[in-house]
Coordinates of N, CA and C in Angstrom, one line a residue:
X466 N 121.6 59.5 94.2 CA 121.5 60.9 94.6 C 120.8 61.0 95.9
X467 N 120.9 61.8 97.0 CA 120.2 61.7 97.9 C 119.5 63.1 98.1
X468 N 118.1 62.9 97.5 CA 117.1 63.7 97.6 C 116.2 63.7 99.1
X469 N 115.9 64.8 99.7 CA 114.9 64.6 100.7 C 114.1 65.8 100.1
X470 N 112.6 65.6 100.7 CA 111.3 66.3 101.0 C 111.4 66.7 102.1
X471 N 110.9 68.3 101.8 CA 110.5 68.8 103.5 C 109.3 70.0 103.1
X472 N 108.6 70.0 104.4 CA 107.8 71.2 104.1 C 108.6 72.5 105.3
X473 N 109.6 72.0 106.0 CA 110.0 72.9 106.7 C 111.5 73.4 106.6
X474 N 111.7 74.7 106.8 CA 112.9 75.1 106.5 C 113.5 75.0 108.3
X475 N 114.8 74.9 107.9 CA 115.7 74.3 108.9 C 117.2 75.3 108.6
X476 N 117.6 75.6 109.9 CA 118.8 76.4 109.6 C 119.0 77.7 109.1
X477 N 119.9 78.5 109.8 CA 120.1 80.1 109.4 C 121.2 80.2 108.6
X478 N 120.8 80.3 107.4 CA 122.5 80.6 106.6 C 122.3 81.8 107.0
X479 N 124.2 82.8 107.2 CA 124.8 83.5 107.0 C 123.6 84.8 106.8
X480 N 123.7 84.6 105.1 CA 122.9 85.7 104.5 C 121.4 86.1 105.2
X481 N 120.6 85.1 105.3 CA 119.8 85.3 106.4 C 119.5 85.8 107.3
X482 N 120.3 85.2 108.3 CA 120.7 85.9 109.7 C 121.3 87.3 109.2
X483 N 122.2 87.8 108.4 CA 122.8 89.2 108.5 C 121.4 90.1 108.1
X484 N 120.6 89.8 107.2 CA 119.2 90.3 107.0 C 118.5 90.4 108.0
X485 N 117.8 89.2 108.9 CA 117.2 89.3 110.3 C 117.6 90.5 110.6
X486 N 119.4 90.6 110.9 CA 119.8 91.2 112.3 C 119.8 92.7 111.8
X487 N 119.8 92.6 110.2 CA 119.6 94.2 110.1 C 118.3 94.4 110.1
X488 N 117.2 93.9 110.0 CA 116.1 94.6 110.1 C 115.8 94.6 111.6
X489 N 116.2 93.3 112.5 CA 116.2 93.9 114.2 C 117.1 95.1 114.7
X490 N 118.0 95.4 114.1 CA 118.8 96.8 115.0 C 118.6 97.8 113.9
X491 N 117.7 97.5 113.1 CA 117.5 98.9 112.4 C 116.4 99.6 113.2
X492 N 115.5 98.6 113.9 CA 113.9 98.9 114.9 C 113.1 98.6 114.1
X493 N 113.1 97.5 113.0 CA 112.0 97.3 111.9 C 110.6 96.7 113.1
X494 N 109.4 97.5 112.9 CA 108.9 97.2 113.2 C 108.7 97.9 114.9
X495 N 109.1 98.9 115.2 CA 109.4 99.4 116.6 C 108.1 100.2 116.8
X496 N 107.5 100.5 117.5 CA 106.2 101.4 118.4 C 104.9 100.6 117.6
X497 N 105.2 99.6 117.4 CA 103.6 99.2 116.5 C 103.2 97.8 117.9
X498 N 102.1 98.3 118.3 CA 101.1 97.4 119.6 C 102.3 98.1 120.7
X499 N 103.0 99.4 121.1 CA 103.8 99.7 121.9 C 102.5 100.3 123.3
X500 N 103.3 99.6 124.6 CA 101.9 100.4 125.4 C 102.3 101.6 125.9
X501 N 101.0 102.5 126.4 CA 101.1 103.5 126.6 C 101.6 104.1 128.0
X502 N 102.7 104.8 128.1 CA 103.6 104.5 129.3 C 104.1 106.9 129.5
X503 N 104.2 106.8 130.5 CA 104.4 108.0 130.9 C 106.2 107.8 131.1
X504 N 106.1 106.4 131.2 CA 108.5 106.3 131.2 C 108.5 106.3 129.8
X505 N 109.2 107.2 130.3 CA 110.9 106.9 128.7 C 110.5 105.6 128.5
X506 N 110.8 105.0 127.2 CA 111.3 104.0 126.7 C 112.9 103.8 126.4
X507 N 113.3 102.7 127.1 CA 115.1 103.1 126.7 C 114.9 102.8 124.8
X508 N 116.0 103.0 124.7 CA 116.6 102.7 123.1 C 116.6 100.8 123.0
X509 N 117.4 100.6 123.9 CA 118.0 99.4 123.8 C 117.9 98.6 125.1
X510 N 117.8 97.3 125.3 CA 118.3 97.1 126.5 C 119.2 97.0 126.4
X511 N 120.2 96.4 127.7 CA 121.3 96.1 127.6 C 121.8 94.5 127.0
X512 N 120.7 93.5 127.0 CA 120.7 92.1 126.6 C 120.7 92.3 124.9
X513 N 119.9 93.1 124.7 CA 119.7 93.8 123.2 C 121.2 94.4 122.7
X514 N 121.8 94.9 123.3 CA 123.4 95.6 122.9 C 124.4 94.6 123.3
X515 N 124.0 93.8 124.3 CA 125.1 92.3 123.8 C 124.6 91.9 122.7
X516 N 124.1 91.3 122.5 CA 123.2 90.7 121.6 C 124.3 91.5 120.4
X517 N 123.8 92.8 120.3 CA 124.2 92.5 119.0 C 125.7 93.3 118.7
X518 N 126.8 93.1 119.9 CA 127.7 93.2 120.0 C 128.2 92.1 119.5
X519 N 127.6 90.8 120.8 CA 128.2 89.8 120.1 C 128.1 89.1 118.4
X520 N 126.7 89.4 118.1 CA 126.4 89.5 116.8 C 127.5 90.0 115.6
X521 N 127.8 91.2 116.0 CA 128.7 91.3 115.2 C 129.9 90.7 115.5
X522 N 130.8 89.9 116.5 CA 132.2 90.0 116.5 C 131.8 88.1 116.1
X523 N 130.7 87.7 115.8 CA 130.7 86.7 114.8 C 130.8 86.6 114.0
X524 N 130.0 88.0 113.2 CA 130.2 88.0 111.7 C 131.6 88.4 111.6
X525 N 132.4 89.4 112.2 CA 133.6 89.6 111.6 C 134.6 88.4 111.7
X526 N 134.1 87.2 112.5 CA 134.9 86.0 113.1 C 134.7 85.0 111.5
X527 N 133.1 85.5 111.2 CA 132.9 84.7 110.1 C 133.8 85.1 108.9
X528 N 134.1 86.5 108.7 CA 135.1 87.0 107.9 C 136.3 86.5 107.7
X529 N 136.9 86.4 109.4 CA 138.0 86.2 109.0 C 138.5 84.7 108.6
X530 N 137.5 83.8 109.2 CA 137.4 82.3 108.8 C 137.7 82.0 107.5
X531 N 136.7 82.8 106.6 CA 136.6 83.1 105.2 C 137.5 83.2 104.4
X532 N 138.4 84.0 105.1 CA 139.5 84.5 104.3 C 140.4 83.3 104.3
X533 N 140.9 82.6 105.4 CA 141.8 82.3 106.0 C 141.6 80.8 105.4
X534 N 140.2 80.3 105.3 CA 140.0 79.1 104.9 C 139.9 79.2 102.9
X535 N 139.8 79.8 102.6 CA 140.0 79.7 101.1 C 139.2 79.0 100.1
X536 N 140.0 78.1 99.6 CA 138.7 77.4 98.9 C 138.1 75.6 99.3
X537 N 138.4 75.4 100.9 CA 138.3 74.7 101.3 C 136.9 75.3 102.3
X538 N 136.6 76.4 102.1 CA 135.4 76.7 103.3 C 134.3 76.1 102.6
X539 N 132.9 75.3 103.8 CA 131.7 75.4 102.9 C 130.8 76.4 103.2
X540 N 131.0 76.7 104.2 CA 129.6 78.0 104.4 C 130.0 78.0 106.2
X541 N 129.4 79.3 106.2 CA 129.4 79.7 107.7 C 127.9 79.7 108.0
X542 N 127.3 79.9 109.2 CA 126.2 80.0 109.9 C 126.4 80.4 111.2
X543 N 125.0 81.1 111.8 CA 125.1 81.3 113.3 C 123.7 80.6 113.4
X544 N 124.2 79.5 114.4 CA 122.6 79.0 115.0 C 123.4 79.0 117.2
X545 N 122.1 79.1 117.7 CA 122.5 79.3 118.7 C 123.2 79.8 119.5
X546 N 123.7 80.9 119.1 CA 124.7 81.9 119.1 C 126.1 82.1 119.2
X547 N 126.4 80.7 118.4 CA 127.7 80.2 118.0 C 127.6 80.5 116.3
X548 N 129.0 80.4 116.1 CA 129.5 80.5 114.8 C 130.0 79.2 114.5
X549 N 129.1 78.7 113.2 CA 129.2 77.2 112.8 C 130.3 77.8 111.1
X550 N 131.1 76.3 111.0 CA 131.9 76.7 109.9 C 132.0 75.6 109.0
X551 N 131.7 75.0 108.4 CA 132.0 73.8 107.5 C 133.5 74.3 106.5
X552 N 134.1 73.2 106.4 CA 135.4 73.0 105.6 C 135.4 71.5 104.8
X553 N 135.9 71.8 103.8 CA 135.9 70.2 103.0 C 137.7 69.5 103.8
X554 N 138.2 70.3 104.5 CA 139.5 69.8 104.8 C 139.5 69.7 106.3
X555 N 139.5 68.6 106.6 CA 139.7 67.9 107.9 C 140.8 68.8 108.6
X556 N 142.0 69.2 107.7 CA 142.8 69.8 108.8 C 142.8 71.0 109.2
X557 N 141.8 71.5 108.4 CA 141.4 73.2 109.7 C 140.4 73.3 110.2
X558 N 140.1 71.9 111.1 CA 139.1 71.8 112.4 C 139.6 72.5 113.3
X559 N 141.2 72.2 113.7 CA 141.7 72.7 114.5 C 141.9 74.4 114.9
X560 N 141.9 74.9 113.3 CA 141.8 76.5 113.2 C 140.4 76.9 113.8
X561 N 139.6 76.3 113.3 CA 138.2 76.6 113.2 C 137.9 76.6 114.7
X562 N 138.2 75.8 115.7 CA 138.1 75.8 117.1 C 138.9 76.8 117.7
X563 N 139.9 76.9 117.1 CA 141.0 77.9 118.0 C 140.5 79.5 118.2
X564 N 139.6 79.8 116.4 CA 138.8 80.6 116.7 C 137.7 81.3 117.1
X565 N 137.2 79.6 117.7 CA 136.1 80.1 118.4 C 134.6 79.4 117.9
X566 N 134.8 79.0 116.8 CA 133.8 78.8 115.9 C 133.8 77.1 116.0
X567 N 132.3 76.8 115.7 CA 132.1 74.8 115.9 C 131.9 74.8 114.5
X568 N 133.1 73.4 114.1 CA 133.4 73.2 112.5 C 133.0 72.0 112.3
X569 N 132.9 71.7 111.4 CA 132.1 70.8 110.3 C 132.8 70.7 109.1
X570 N 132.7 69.2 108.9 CA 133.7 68.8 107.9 C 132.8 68.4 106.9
X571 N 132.4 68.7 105.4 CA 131.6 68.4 104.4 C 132.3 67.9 103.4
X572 N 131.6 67.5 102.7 CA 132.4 66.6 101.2 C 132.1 67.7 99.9
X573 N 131.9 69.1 99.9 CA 131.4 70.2 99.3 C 131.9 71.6 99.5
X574 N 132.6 72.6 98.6 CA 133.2 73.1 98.9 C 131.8 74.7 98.9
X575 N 132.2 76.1 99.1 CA 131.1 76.6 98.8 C 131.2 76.7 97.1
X576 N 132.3 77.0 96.5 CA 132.4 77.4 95.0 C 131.6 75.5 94.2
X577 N 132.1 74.4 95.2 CA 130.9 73.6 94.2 C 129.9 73.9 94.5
X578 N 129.3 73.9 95.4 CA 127.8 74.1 95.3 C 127.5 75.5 95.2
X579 N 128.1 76.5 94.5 CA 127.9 77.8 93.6 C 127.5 76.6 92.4
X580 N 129.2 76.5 91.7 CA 128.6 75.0 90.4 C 127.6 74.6 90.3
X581 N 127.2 73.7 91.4 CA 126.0 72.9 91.6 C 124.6 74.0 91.0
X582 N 124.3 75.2 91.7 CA 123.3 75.9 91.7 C 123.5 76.4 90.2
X583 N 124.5 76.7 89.4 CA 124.5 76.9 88.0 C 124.3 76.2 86.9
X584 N 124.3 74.6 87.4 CA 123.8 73.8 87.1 C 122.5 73.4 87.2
X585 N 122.0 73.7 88.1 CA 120.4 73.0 88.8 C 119.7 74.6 87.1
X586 N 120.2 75.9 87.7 CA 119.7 76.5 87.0 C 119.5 76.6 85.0
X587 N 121.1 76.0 84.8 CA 120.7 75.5 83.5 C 119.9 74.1 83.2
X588 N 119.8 73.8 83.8 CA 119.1 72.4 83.4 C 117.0 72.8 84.2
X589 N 116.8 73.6 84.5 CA 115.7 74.5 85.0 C 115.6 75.0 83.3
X590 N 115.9 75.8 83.2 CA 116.3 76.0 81.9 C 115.7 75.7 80.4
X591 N 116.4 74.5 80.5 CA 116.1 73.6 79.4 C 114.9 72.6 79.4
X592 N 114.3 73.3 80.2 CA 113.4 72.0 80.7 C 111.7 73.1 80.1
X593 N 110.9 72.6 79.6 CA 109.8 73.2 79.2 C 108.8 73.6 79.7
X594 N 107.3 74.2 79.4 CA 106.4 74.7 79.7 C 106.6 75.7 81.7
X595 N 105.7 74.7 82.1 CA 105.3 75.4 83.9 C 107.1 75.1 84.8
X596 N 107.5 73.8 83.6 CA 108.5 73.5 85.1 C 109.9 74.1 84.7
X597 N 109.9 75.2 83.4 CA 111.0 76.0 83.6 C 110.9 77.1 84.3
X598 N 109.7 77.1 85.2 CA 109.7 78.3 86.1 C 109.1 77.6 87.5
X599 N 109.3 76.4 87.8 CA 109.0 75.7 88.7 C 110.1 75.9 90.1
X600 N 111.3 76.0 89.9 CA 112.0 76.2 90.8 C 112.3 77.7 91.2
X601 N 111.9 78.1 92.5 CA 111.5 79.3 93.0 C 112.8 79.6 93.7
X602 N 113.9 79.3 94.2 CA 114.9 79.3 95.1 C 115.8 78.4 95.6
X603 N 117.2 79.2 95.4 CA 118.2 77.7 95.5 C 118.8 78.4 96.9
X604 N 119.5 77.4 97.7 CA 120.3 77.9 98.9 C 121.2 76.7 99.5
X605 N 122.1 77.2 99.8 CA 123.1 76.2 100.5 C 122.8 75.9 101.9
X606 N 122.6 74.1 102.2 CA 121.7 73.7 103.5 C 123.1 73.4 103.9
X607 N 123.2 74.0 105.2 CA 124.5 73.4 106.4 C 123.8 72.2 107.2
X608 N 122.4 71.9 106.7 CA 122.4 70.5 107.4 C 122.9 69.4 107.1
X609 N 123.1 69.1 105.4 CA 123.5 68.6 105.1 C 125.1 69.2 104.2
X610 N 125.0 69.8 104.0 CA 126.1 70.5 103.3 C 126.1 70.5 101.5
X611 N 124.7 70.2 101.6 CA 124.6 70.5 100.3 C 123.2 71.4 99.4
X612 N 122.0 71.2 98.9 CA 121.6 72.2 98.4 C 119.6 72.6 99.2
X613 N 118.9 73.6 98.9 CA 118.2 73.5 99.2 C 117.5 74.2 97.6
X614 N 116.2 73.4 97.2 CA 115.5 74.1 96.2 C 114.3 74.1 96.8
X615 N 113.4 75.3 96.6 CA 112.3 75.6 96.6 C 111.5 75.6 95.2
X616 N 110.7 74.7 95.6 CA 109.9 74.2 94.4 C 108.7 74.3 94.2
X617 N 107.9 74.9 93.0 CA 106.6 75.0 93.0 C 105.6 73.8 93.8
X618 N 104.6 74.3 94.4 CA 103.6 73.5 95.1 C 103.0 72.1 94.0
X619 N 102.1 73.1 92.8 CA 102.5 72.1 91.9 C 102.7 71.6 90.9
X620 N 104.3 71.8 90.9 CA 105.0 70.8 90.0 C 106.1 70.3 91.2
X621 N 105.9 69.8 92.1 CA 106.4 69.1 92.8 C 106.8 67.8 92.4
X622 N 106.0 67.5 92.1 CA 106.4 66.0 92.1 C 107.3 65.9 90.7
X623 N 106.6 66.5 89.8 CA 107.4 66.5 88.4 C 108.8 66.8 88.1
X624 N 109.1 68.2 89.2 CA 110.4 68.5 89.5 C 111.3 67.2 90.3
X625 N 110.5 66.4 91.2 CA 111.4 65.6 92.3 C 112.0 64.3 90.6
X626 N 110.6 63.9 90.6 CA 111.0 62.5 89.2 C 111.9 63.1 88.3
X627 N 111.9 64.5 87.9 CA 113.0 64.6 86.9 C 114.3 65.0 87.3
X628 N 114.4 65.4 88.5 CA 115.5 65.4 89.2 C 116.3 64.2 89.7
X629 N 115.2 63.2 89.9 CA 115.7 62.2 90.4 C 116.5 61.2 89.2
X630 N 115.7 61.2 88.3 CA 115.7 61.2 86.4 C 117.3 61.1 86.0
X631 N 117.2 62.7 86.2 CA 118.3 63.2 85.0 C 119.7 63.7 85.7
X632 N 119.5 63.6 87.3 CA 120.5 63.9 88.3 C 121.6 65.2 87.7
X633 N 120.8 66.1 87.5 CA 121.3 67.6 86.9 C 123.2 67.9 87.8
X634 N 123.2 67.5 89.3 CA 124.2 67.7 90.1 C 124.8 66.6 90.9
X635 N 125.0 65.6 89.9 CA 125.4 64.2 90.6 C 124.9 64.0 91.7
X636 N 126.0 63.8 92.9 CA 125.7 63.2 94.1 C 125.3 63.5 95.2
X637 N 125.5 65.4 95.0 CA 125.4 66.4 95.7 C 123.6 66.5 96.3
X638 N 124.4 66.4 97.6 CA 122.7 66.8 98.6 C 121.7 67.2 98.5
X639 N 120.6 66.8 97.9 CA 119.5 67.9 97.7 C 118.2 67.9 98.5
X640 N 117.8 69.1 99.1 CA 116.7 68.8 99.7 C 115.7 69.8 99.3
X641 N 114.1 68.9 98.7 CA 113.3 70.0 97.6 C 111.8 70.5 98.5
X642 N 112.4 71.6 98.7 CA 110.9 72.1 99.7 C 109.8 72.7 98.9
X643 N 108.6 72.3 99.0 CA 107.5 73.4 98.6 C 107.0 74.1 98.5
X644 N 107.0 75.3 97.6 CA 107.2 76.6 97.4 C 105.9 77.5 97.3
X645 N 104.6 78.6 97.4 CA 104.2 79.0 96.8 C 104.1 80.2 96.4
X646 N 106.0 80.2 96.3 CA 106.6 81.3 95.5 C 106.4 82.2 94.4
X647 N 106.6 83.4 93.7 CA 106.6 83.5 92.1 C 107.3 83.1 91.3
X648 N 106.7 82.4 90.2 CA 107.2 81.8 89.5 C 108.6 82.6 88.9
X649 N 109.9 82.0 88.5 CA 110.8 82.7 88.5 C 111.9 81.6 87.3
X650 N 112.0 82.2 86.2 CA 112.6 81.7 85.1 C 114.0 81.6 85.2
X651 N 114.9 80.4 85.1 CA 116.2 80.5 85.6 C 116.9 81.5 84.8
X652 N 117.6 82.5 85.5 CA 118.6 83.5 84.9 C 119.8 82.9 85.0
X653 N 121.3 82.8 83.6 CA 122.1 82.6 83.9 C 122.8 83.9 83.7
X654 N 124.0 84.1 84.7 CA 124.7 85.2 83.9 C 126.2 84.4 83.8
X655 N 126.6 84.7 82.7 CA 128.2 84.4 82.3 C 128.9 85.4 82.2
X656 N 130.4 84.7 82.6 CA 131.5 86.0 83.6 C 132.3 86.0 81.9

C-alpha cells in the first residue's frame, strides 16, 4: 500500500476552489482594515472581473469534461489557472487538450475512490473506542490520484499501523495528514 505522511495540504480540488471563489466574489470579508479615502472605491477591478470570468469559463469547461468523460474521469482541479483533468483512460488525453484543460492519466476512477472513501468509512467504523472517531476528513488528492485522510493529532500513529495492518482500500493512494479537527464518527448512508 502506499501510505505517505504529511503535515501539509497540497492542491485545490474542485470543491474547494468553487468555495474560495464564492466567498471571494461574494466580497467575504470586504471594508474590514479598508483605508480612509475621499475616491470612490471601484466595485471590482478589472484583473478581479477577468479573474473571475475566466474562473468561471473553467468551471463550465470542468462541466463539460465531466460529462463527456463519464466514468473514466478522476477528478478535475484548477491550480494555476489552468484546468487540470485526470482520466483512468489514456485515450481522452487527446480530448482533454483539445479542450483546453492539462490531463492526467490515473489508475483510479472518481466513483472508485467514492468506493474507496466508503470503505475507509466503514472500516473507521468498526474499529473501537477514540479511533472510531479518529478520522476527521476524507478527500480525493490529484497529487497522487488517490485519497487524502485527515487524522486525529493523537491517534496518528494508531490510525497509520492499522491502516497499514488491515489495508481497509487495497492499493489505492493514501496520504494521512494530521488533524486537530472535531472528532467525527463515520456516517454511512445506503442508497
Amino acid at each position: 500500500m502506499n501510505i505517505k505522511t504529511s503535515k501539509n495540504i497540497s492542491g485545490i480540488g474542485l470543491a474547494a476552489f468553487t468555495v474560495a471563489s464564492a466567498l471571494f466574489l461574494s466580497g467575504c470579508g470586504n471594508g474590514a482594515g479598508a483605508p480612509n479615502s475621499s475616491e470612490p472605491e471601484p466595485t471590482a477591478s478589472s484583473s478581479q472581473q477577468e479573474s473571475s470570468m475566466d474562473q468561471e469559463k473553467l468551471l463550465d469547461l470542468s462541466e463539460r469534461l465531466t460529462d463527456s468523460l463519464g466514468t473514466s474521469l478522476g477528478q478535475t482541479w484548477i491550480s494555476d489557472g489552468k484546468l487540470h483533468v485526470s482520466t483512468t483512460d489514456e485515450s481522452k488525453v487527446s480530448e482533454i487538450e483539445a479542450a483546453g484543460a492539462v490531463p492526467h492519466v490515473v489508475d483510479y476512477s472518481a466513483a472508485d475512490l467514492n468506493e474507496a472513501i466508503t470503505k475507509v468509512m466503514e472500516w473507521q467504523g468498526s474499529l473501537e473506542g477514540p479511533l472510531k472517531t479518529a478520522i476527521h476528513g476524507y478527500y480525493m488528492n490529484p497529487d497522487d490520484g488517490g485519497l487524502t485522510l485527515m487524522v486525529d493529532v493523537g491517534q496518528f500513529e494508531s490510525i497509520e499501523k492499522l491502516f497499514n495492518e488491515q489495508k481497509p482500500i487495497g492499493d489505492i493512494p493514501v496520504t494521512l495528514k494530521k488533524s486537530a479537527g472535531p472528532a467525527s464518527p463515520a456516517m454511512m448512508t445506503k442508497p
